[in-house]
Structure formats: structure tokens, C-alpha cells
Coordinates of C-alpha atoms (C1' of nucleotides) in Angstrom, one line a residue:
Chain A
X29 CA 0.0 0.0 0.0
X30 CA 2.7 2.6 -0.7
X31 CA 1.8 3.8 -4.1
X32 CA -0.4 6.6 -2.9
X33 CA 2.3 7.7 -0.5
X34 CA 5.0 7.5 -3.2
X35 CA 2.8 9.7 -5.3
X36 CA 2.2 12.2 -2.5
X37 CA 5.9 12.4 -1.9
X38 CA 6.7 13.0 -5.5
X39 CA 4.0 15.6 -5.9
X40 CA 5.1 17.3 -2.7
X41 CA 8.5 17.6 -4.1
X42 CA 7.1 19.2 -7.2
X43 CA 3.4 19.6 -8.2
X44 CA 2.7 18.4 -11.8
X45 CA 0.4 16.6 -14.1
X46 CA -0.3 12.9 -14.1
X47 CA 1.8 12.3 -17.2
X48 CA 4.7 14.2 -15.9
X49 CA 4.4 12.3 -12.6
X50 CA 4.5 9.0 -14.5
X51 CA 7.7 10.2 -16.3
X52 CA 9.3 11.4 -13.1
X53 CA 8.4 8.1 -11.5
X54 CA 10.3 6.2 -14.1
X55 CA 13.4 8.2 -13.2
X56 CA 13.4 8.4 -9.4
X57 CA 11.0 6.7 -7.1
X58 CA 10.3 4.2 -9.8
X59 CA 13.7 2.7 -9.2
X60 CA 12.3 1.1 -6.1
X61 CA 8.5 1.4 -6.5
X62 CA 7.2 1.1 -10.0
X63 CA 3.9 2.1 -11.4
X64 CA 2.3 2.3 -14.8
X65 CA 0.5 5.5 -15.9
X66 CA -2.8 3.7 -15.4
X67 CA -2.1 3.0 -11.8
X68 CA -1.0 6.6 -11.3
X69 CA -4.1 8.0 -12.8
X70 CA -6.2 5.7 -10.8
X71 CA -4.5 6.6 -7.5
X72 CA -4.5 10.3 -8.4
X73 CA -8.3 10.0 -8.8
X74 CA -8.7 8.4 -5.4
X75 CA -6.4 10.9 -3.7
X76 CA -8.4 13.7 -5.3
X77 CA -11.7 12.1 -4.2
X78 CA -10.3 11.7 -0.7
X79 CA -9.3 15.4 -0.5
X80 CA -5.6 14.6 -0.3
X81 CA -4.7 16.5 -3.4
X82 CA -6.2 19.3 -5.4
X83 CA -6.5 19.3 -9.2
X84 CA -6.6 22.3 -11.4
X85 CA -9.1 21.9 -14.2
X86 CA -11.9 19.8 -12.7
X87 CA -14.5 18.4 -15.1
X88 CA -12.0 18.7 -17.9
X89 CA -12.3 15.1 -19.1
X90 CA -10.0 13.3 -21.4
X91 CA -7.4 15.1 -23.4
X92 CA -7.1 18.0 -21.0
X93 CA -4.0 18.4 -18.9
X94 CA -4.6 18.4 -15.1
X95 CA -2.2 19.7 -12.6
X96 CA -2.1 18.2 -9.1
X97 CA -1.1 19.7 -5.8
X98 CA -0.8 18.1 -2.4
X99 CA -3.2 19.5 0.2
X100 CA -2.4 19.8 4.0
X101 CA -4.5 16.6 4.6
X102 CA -2.3 14.8 2.1
X103 CA 0.9 16.0 3.7
X104 CA -0.4 14.9 7.1
X105 CA -1.3 11.5 5.7
X106 CA 2.1 11.0 4.2
X107 CA 3.8 12.1 7.4
X108 CA 1.7 9.7 9.5
X109 CA 2.5 6.8 7.1
X110 CA 6.1 7.8 7.1
X111 CA 6.2 7.4 10.9
X112 CA 4.4 4.0 10.9
X113 CA 6.1 0.6 10.9
X114 CA 6.1 -2.0 8.2
X115 CA 7.8 -5.3 7.7
X116 CA 10.3 -5.7 5.0
X117 CA 9.1 -7.6 2.0
X118 CA 10.8 -10.9 1.5
X119 CA 12.8 -11.6 -1.6
X120 CA 10.6 -12.4 -4.6
X121 CA 12.6 -13.5 -7.6
X122 CA 11.5 -15.5 -10.6
X123 CA 15.0 -16.6 -11.5
X124 CA 15.4 -18.3 -8.1
X125 CA 12.2 -20.2 -8.7
X126 CA 13.7 -21.3 -12.0
X127 CA 16.8 -22.5 -10.3
X128 CA 14.7 -24.5 -7.9
X129 CA 12.7 -26.0 -10.7
X130 CA 15.8 -26.8 -12.7
X131 CA 17.1 -28.6 -9.6
X132 CA 14.0 -30.7 -9.6
X133 CA 13.8 -31.3 -13.4
X134 CA 17.5 -32.1 -13.6
X135 CA 18.0 -31.4 -17.3
X136 CA 17.8 -27.6 -17.7
X137 CA 20.9 -25.5 -18.0
X138 CA 20.4 -22.0 -16.7
X139 CA 23.9 -20.7 -17.3
X140 CA 22.9 -18.5 -20.2
X141 CA 19.9 -17.0 -18.3
X142 CA 22.1 -16.3 -15.3
X143 CA 24.6 -14.6 -17.5
X144 CA 21.9 -12.5 -19.1
X145 CA 20.7 -11.4 -15.7
X146 CA 24.2 -10.6 -14.7
X147 CA 24.6 -8.3 -17.6
X148 CA 21.3 -6.6 -16.9
X149 CA 22.3 -6.0 -13.3
X150 CA 25.7 -4.8 -14.4
X151 CA 23.9 -2.2 -16.6
X152 CA 21.6 -1.2 -13.8
X153 CA 24.6 -0.7 -11.5
X154 CA 26.3 1.5 -14.0
X155 CA 23.1 3.5 -14.3
X156 CA 23.1 4.1 -10.5
X157 CA 26.7 5.0 -10.6
X158 CA 26.0 7.6 -13.2
X159 CA 23.3 9.1 -11.0
X160 CA 25.8 9.1 -8.2
X161 CA 28.3 11.0 -10.2
X162 CA 25.7 13.4 -11.4
X163 CA 23.9 14.1 -8.1
X164 CA 26.6 13.3 -5.5
X165 CA 30.0 14.2 -7.2
X166 CA 33.1 13.6 -5.1
X167 CA 31.7 10.5 -3.4
X168 CA 33.2 7.2 -4.1
X169 CA 31.8 5.0 -1.3
X170 CA 30.2 5.2 2.1
X171 CA 28.8 8.7 2.6
X172 CA 28.3 11.8 0.6
X173 CA 30.9 14.6 0.8
X174 CA 28.7 16.7 3.0
X175 CA 25.3 18.2 2.4
X176 CA 22.0 18.4 4.3
X177 CA 20.1 15.6 6.0
X178 CA 17.9 15.4 2.9
X179 CA 21.0 14.9 0.7
X180 CA 22.0 12.1 3.0
X181 CA 18.6 10.4 2.8
X182 CA 18.6 10.6 -1.0
X183 CA 22.0 9.3 -1.1
X184 CA 21.1 6.4 1.2
X185 CA 18.3 5.4 -1.2
X186 CA 20.7 5.4 -4.2
X187 CA 23.2 3.5 -2.1
X188 CA 20.7 0.8 -1.5
X189 CA 20.2 0.3 -5.2
X190 CA 24.0 0.1 -5.7
X191 CA 24.5 -2.4 -2.9
X192 CA 21.7 -4.7 -4.2
X193 CA 23.1 -4.7 -7.7
X194 CA 26.5 -5.5 -6.4
X195 CA 25.1 -8.3 -4.4
X196 CA 23.5 -9.7 -7.6
X197 CA 26.8 -9.4 -9.4
X198 CA 28.6 -11.2 -6.6
X199 CA 26.0 -13.9 -6.5
X200 CA 25.9 -14.5 -10.3
X201 CA 29.7 -14.6 -10.4
X202 CA 30.1 -17.3 -7.8
X203 CA 27.1 -19.2 -9.1
X204 CA 28.3 -19.3 -12.7
X205 CA 31.6 -20.3 -11.3
X206 CA 30.2 -23.1 -9.2
X207 CA 27.5 -24.5 -11.5
X208 CA 29.2 -24.7 -14.8
X209 CA 32.8 -24.1 -15.3
X210 CA 34.2 -26.8 -13.0
Chain B
X184 CA 3.3 -15.5 -13.4
X185 CA 5.5 -18.0 -11.5
X186 CA 3.2 -19.2 -8.9
X187 CA 1.9 -22.1 -10.9
X188 CA 5.4 -23.1 -11.8
X189 CA 6.6 -22.8 -8.3
X190 CA 3.8 -25.2 -7.3
X191 CA 4.6 -27.6 -10.1
X192 CA 8.2 -27.7 -9.0
X193 CA 7.3 -28.3 -5.4
X194 CA 4.8 -31.0 -6.3
X195 CA 7.2 -32.6 -8.6
X196 CA 9.7 -32.9 -5.8
X197 CA 7.1 -34.6 -3.7
X198 CA 3.3 -35.0 -4.4
X199 CA 1.2 -33.9 -1.5
X200 CA -2.0 -32.2 -0.4
X201 CA -2.8 -28.5 -0.7
X202 CA -2.3 -27.8 2.9
X203 CA 1.0 -29.6 3.1
X204 CA 2.1 -27.7 0.0
X205 CA 1.3 -24.5 1.7
X206 CA 3.3 -25.6 4.7
X207 CA 6.3 -26.6 2.6
X208 CA 6.1 -23.4 0.6
X209 CA 6.6 -21.5 3.8
X210 CA 9.8 -23.4 4.4
X211 CA 11.5 -23.5 1.0
X212 CA 10.3 -21.9 -2.1
X213 CA 8.4 -19.4 0.0
X214 CA 11.7 -17.8 0.9
X215 CA 11.7 -16.2 -2.5
X216 CA 8.2 -16.7 -3.8
X217 CA 5.4 -16.4 -1.2
X218 CA 1.9 -17.6 -1.4
X219 CA -1.0 -17.8 0.9
X220 CA -3.0 -21.0 1.1
X221 CA -5.9 -19.4 -0.7
X222 CA -3.6 -18.6 -3.6
X223 CA -2.3 -22.1 -3.6
X224 CA -5.8 -23.7 -3.6
X225 CA -6.8 -21.4 -6.4
X226 CA -3.8 -22.3 -8.5
X227 CA -4.1 -26.0 -7.8
X228 CA -7.7 -25.8 -9.0
X229 CA -6.6 -24.1 -12.3
X230 CA -3.7 -26.6 -12.8
X231 CA -6.2 -29.4 -12.3
X232 CA -8.7 -28.0 -14.7
X233 CA -5.9 -27.5 -17.2
X234 CA -4.8 -31.1 -16.9
X235 CA -1.4 -30.3 -15.5
X236 CA -1.9 -32.1 -12.3
X237 CA -4.1 -35.0 -11.1
X238 CA -5.9 -35.0 -7.9
X239 CA -7.0 -38.1 -5.9
X240 CA -10.5 -37.8 -4.5
X241 CA -12.3 -35.8 -7.1
X242 CA -15.8 -34.5 -6.1
X243 CA -14.8 -34.7 -2.5
X244 CA -15.7 -31.2 -1.6
X245 CA -14.7 -29.3 1.5
X246 CA -13.1 -30.9 4.4
X247 CA -11.8 -33.9 2.4
X248 CA -8.0 -34.1 1.9
X249 CA -6.9 -34.1 -1.7
X250 CA -3.6 -35.3 -3.0
X251 CA -2.0 -33.8 -6.0
X252 CA 0.4 -35.3 -8.5
X253 CA 2.1 -33.6 -11.5
X254 CA 1.1 -35.1 -14.9
X255 CA 3.5 -35.2 -17.9
X256 CA 1.8 -32.2 -19.4
X257 CA 2.6 -30.3 -16.2
X258 CA 6.2 -31.4 -16.2
X259 CA 6.5 -30.3 -19.8
X260 CA 5.0 -26.9 -19.0
X261 CA 7.4 -26.4 -16.1
X262 CA 10.3 -27.4 -18.3
X263 CA 9.3 -25.0 -21.1
X264 CA 8.8 -22.1 -18.6
X265 CA 12.2 -23.0 -17.0
X266 CA 13.9 -22.6 -20.4
X267 CA 12.2 -19.3 -21.2
X268 CA 13.6 -15.8 -20.5
X269 CA 12.3 -13.2 -18.1
X270 CA 13.5 -9.8 -16.9
X271 CA 14.6 -9.5 -13.3
X272 CA 12.1 -7.6 -11.2
X273 CA 13.3 -4.2 -10.1
X274 CA 13.7 -3.6 -6.4
X275 CA 10.4 -2.8 -4.6
X276 CA 10.9 -1.7 -1.1
X277 CA 8.6 0.3 1.1
X278 CA 11.3 1.5 3.5
X279 CA 13.1 3.2 0.6
X280 CA 9.9 5.0 -0.3
X281 CA 9.7 6.1 3.3
X282 CA 13.2 7.5 3.1
X283 CA 12.4 9.4 0.0
X284 CA 9.3 10.8 1.7
X285 CA 11.2 11.7 4.8
X286 CA 13.7 13.6 2.6
X287 CA 10.8 15.6 1.2
X288 CA 9.0 16.1 4.5
X289 CA 12.1 17.0 6.3
X290 CA 11.0 16.3 9.9
X291 CA 10.7 12.5 10.2
X292 CA 13.4 10.5 11.8
X293 CA 13.7 7.0 10.4
X294 CA 16.6 5.8 12.5
X295 CA 14.5 3.5 14.7
X296 CA 12.7 2.0 11.7
X297 CA 16.0 1.3 9.9
X298 CA 17.4 -0.3 13.1
X299 CA 14.3 -2.4 13.4
X300 CA 14.7 -3.6 9.8
X301 CA 18.3 -4.3 10.4
X302 CA 17.4 -6.6 13.2
X303 CA 14.9 -8.4 11.1
X304 CA 17.4 -8.9 8.3
X305 CA 19.9 -10.1 10.8
X306 CA 17.5 -12.7 12.0
X307 CA 16.7 -13.7 8.5
X308 CA 20.4 -14.1 7.7
X309 CA 20.8 -16.3 10.8
X310 CA 17.9 -18.4 9.6
X311 CA 19.6 -18.9 6.2
X312 CA 22.8 -19.8 7.9
X313 CA 21.1 -22.4 10.0
X314 CA 19.7 -23.9 6.8
X315 CA 23.1 -23.9 5.3
X316 CA 24.6 -25.7 8.3
X317 CA 21.8 -28.2 8.2
X318 CA 21.7 -28.9 4.5
X319 CA 25.2 -28.1 3.4
X320 CA 27.5 -28.8 6.3
X321 CA 31.2 -28.1 5.8
X322 CA 30.5 -25.1 3.7
X323 CA 31.6 -21.7 4.9
X324 CA 31.4 -19.5 1.8
X325 CA 31.5 -19.8 -1.9
X326 CA 30.6 -23.3 -3.1
X327 CA 29.4 -26.4 -1.4
X328 CA 31.8 -29.1 -0.4
X329 CA 30.8 -31.3 -3.4
X330 CA 27.6 -33.0 -4.4
X331 CA 25.5 -33.2 -7.5
X332 CA 24.5 -30.5 -9.9
X333 CA 21.2 -30.4 -8.0
X334 CA 22.9 -29.7 -4.7
X335 CA 24.8 -26.9 -6.3
X336 CA 21.6 -25.3 -7.7
X337 CA 19.9 -25.6 -4.3
X338 CA 22.9 -24.1 -2.7
X339 CA 22.9 -21.2 -5.2
X340 CA 19.4 -20.3 -4.2
X341 CA 20.2 -20.3 -0.5
X342 CA 23.3 -18.3 -1.2
X343 CA 21.3 -15.6 -3.0
X344 CA 19.2 -15.2 0.2
X345 CA 22.4 -14.9 2.3
X346 CA 24.0 -12.3 0.0
X347 CA 20.8 -10.2 -0.1
X348 CA 20.6 -10.2 3.7
X349 CA 24.2 -9.3 3.9
X350 CA 23.7 -6.4 1.5
X351 CA 20.8 -5.2 3.7
X352 CA 23.0 -5.3 6.7
X353 CA 25.8 -3.5 5.0
X354 CA 23.4 -0.8 3.8
X355 CA 21.7 -0.3 7.1
X356 CA 25.0 -0.1 8.9
X357 CA 26.4 2.6 6.7
X358 CA 23.1 4.4 6.6
X359 CA 22.6 4.5 10.3
X360 CA 26.2 5.7 10.5
X361 CA 25.8 8.4 8.0
X362 CA 22.3 9.8 8.9
X363 CA 22.4 10.0 12.6
X364 CA 25.5 9.5 14.7
X365 CA 27.7 12.2 13.2
Chain C
dA124 C1' -7.6 18.5 -43.3
dT125 C1' -5.4 15.0 -41.9
dA126 C1' -1.8 12.5 -39.8
dT127 C1' 0.7 12.2 -35.6
dC128 C1' 1.6 12.5 -31.0
dC129 C1' 0.4 13.3 -26.3
dA130 C1' -2.5 13.3 -21.9
dT131 C1' -6.1 11.3 -20.0
dG132 C1' -9.1 7.7 -19.4
dT133 C1' -11.8 2.9 -19.6
dA134 C1' -12.2 -2.1 -19.5
dA135 C1' -10.8 -6.6 -18.6
dC136 C1' -8.2 -9.6 -16.4
dG137 C1' -4.6 -11.7 -13.4
dT138 C1' -2.5 -11.8 -9.0
dG139 C1' -2.3 -11.1 -3.9
dT140 C1' -4.7 -10.2 0.7
dT141 C1' -8.2 -10.5 4.2
dA142 C1' -11.9 -12.4 6.3
dC143 C1' -14.8 -15.9 6.8
dA144 C1' -17.4 -20.5 6.0
dT145 C1' -18.0 -25.5 5.8
dG146 C1' -16.9 -30.4 6.2
dA147 C1' -13.8 -33.8 8.3
dT148 C1' -10.8 -35.5 12.2
dT149 C1' -9.2 -35.8 16.8
dG150 C1' -9.3 -35.7 21.7
dT151 C1' -11.9 -35.5 25.9
Chain D
dA10 C1' -21.7 -35.2 22.7
dC11 C1' -18.7 -31.5 22.4
dA12 C1' -14.8 -28.6 21.6
dA13 C1' -10.8 -27.9 19.1
dT14 C1' -8.3 -28.3 15.1
dC15 C1' -7.3 -29.1 10.4
dA16 C1' -8.1 -29.1 5.2
dT17 C1' -10.6 -27.2 1.9
dG18 C1' -13.1 -23.7 0.0
dT19 C1' -15.8 -18.9 -1.0
dA20 C1' -16.2 -13.9 -1.3
dA21 C1' -14.8 -9.5 -1.7
dC22 C1' -11.5 -6.4 -2.4
dA23 C1' -6.8 -4.1 -3.4
dC24 C1' -3.1 -3.9 -6.5
dG25 C1' -0.9 -4.6 -11.0
dT26 C1' -0.8 -5.3 -16.1
dT27 C1' -2.4 -5.2 -20.8
dA28 C1' -4.9 -3.4 -24.4
dC29 C1' -7.4 -0.1 -26.1
dA30 C1' -10.3 4.4 -26.6
dT31 C1' -11.0 9.4 -26.7
dG32 C1' -10.0 14.4 -26.7
dG33 C1' -6.6 17.9 -27.5
dA34 C1' -2.3 19.9 -29.5
dT35 C1' 1.0 20.1 -33.2
dA36 C1' 3.0 19.9 -37.6
dT37 C1' 2.8 19.4 -42.5

DNA sequence: ATATCCATGTAACGTGTTACATGATTGT
DNA sequence: ACAATCATGTAACACGTTACATGGATAT
């Protein structure tokens, strides 16, 4: 149940239209909470009905651009959610199910698929590193060169992405090493 | 779309009833692909209708135990799926959304929540390590002490869980260090 | 004017979650 | 007989995905 909150956070940072929100999602929050434009429009509608956001151009219908703005109630909701507790989601990965299935079937070789994933993760890691260079220059590992509390939080989020991709790379390296080459 | 395949793999390993499947799920495949018993019954019904599995005790209705067995068609389906390609799912983590929101709000301290997650991940890691000791004794890191291809695949799956939890621990350590203590 | 693209929106479906209901089994 | 428990199942809903439809804006 974090999509509405992710939307509120993004809108709070900068009010915008649904389409722009969808685009911005792809480039920031979407790195760890994805949503299609249909989901976003749906949630924006609900948030509007609930009085959490305000939309310019009511009753404008289809092709008309609508701008959204977070209302105080929306900010309060986000803050409350932000202070609440939630359990971490367990891992959910299809490739691991495939590995388990291959272990049962006994005659499926997953080397190529693991390599393919490895390259995808490699590319994702490079992407994150590019963002790091752009947004947090002068930082090679650990903590940012300085900056506000907000910078540190943003950096922490990016850092999580980097560490996960690195974990994937480490895993695929040792797995390819152990399952095939020997 | 991997739940039916996860079920097929688990059933192929050992035919059983829906309830037992649900229980076994919690302890093995469920570590990286969770499902409630309702989901499992639903999928078992579909797999049965599709002729992928066979169930003893047709028309037995509610409280009657039903045993399921994978049919050749089911095995073929699993094998085909196992050879297919799929993109890795991007990270999806609520805590990171919270961090982003906190960065926007500016007055929410997430230290306690991060610590709490850290402990949960620590426990999960220990759980995986217990499994490692039990199922792959004599292995401290890297690859198992020997064994069949199937052992190596199973080990790789477990290893993925371990590496992810370690990545979480590394992240939370450096984040707690960078965001608060200074 | 018409082709193209963009923003918004609808519809249908699949997957995941929560709550509850019913029939069998077991223990007392 | 009765309670407790277990296995199976239903219902309703939230979330996510895919495909498509409509209105407006832009360019030729």
C-alpha cells in the first residue's frame, strides 16, 4: 500500500500533471517502487476524491491536462504513514524459482539465463553509478561529501540500489563459477 | 506468473495435499516466492482444470483431503517455462519510499525504523545460515563441499538469500552511521 | 484536413490479501 | 456429545498489467 504515498511524496517535491508524474516516477521513485501510468491516474483520482490532493481543471475530461497539488491533509497522511512501521518484503525473484525448478527437473541448463541477468544487473549498477556521479559528485563509497540531512537520505536510497546490484553481481559470479565451469 | 510453476516444481519434488504444499512453501520456495493457502488452492484448481496435475479424490468437496500429482503435461509446462527468459524484477521496497518521503517532508526521523529492519534482516540471515549448516554442512562460503548439480543449484538459491541479507546489513550499517550519529 | 503524437481515461483480467465458512478429524 | 483443530473452499476487495479508446495539440 505505498503507491499513494509514493505519489504524494513525489507531488510534494514538485506539483505536476499525471503524465509528468509518470515520467518522473520512471526516473526516481520508480527505481524502487514502479507504477504504470494507469495505476498513477487511478490513484490520483482516489487521492483527489479523498481530498488529499487538489487538481486544477476539474471536469476537464479526457485530453485536457490536469495539474495536481498536495493539500495539507495529504501531507499529514504522508507524514503519518512515514512514521508508521512495516515489515520488509521478503525476496521475490523468478530466477530463483527457475533454479529450484531446474534442480527438480534435472535437465535444464540455466547458465545463459544467469549470465543474461548478470549483464542486466551490471547495466543497472552503471546507471546508478551515473546518477551518483551526477547528483553526488566527489563521493566514491560510504557517505556523501557533506550536504544536508535530505541529501544524506537521498544518497542512502541510491546507495541501497547500488548495494543490491553489487550483491546480484557477486551472486551471479560465484554461481556461474560453481555450477558450470568446473 | 511464476506461482503455478513454483507449485509444479514443489509438487514434482514430492506430491502432496494443498495444505502440506502451503506448509512446505513457507519453508522452502516461499523464501523467494510467497503464497497464501488461498492462492495455492486457487492455482491448484486451475492446474487441475488444465490437466497439468491429477488429484485423488475428485468431487470430495470441502473438508476432504486431496492429494495432487504432476502429470506429464505439467512437467512439460514447467520445463518449457524454465527454459524461457524473463527480466529481473526491479527492487520494490517500502522502506526506501519512506526514506524518500522523509527527505521531502524534512521532519521525520527514520533511525528507529531502519534499526528495526536491520534486526529483522539479521534474524533472516541467521535463519539462512542455519539452513546452510543443516543442508550443506562443511561449507563456509562460496561453493558447497561437493555434491551433485542439483545440490549446487539448491545451494545457489540459498546463497542468494544470504547475499541479499548481507547487503541489507551493510546498507543499514552505513546508513545509520551516515544519517544520525555524526 | 489530416496525420501524428500526447495526456487522460476505460475495460478486462490476473495476482495477492483478508476475512470468513464449511466439512472432516481428533481428543476428551 | 462436544470442543478444538485441520483441510478445503468462497467472497470481496486491493493492487498490478495489458490493451485499447477518446480528446486535445502540433506539424505538414
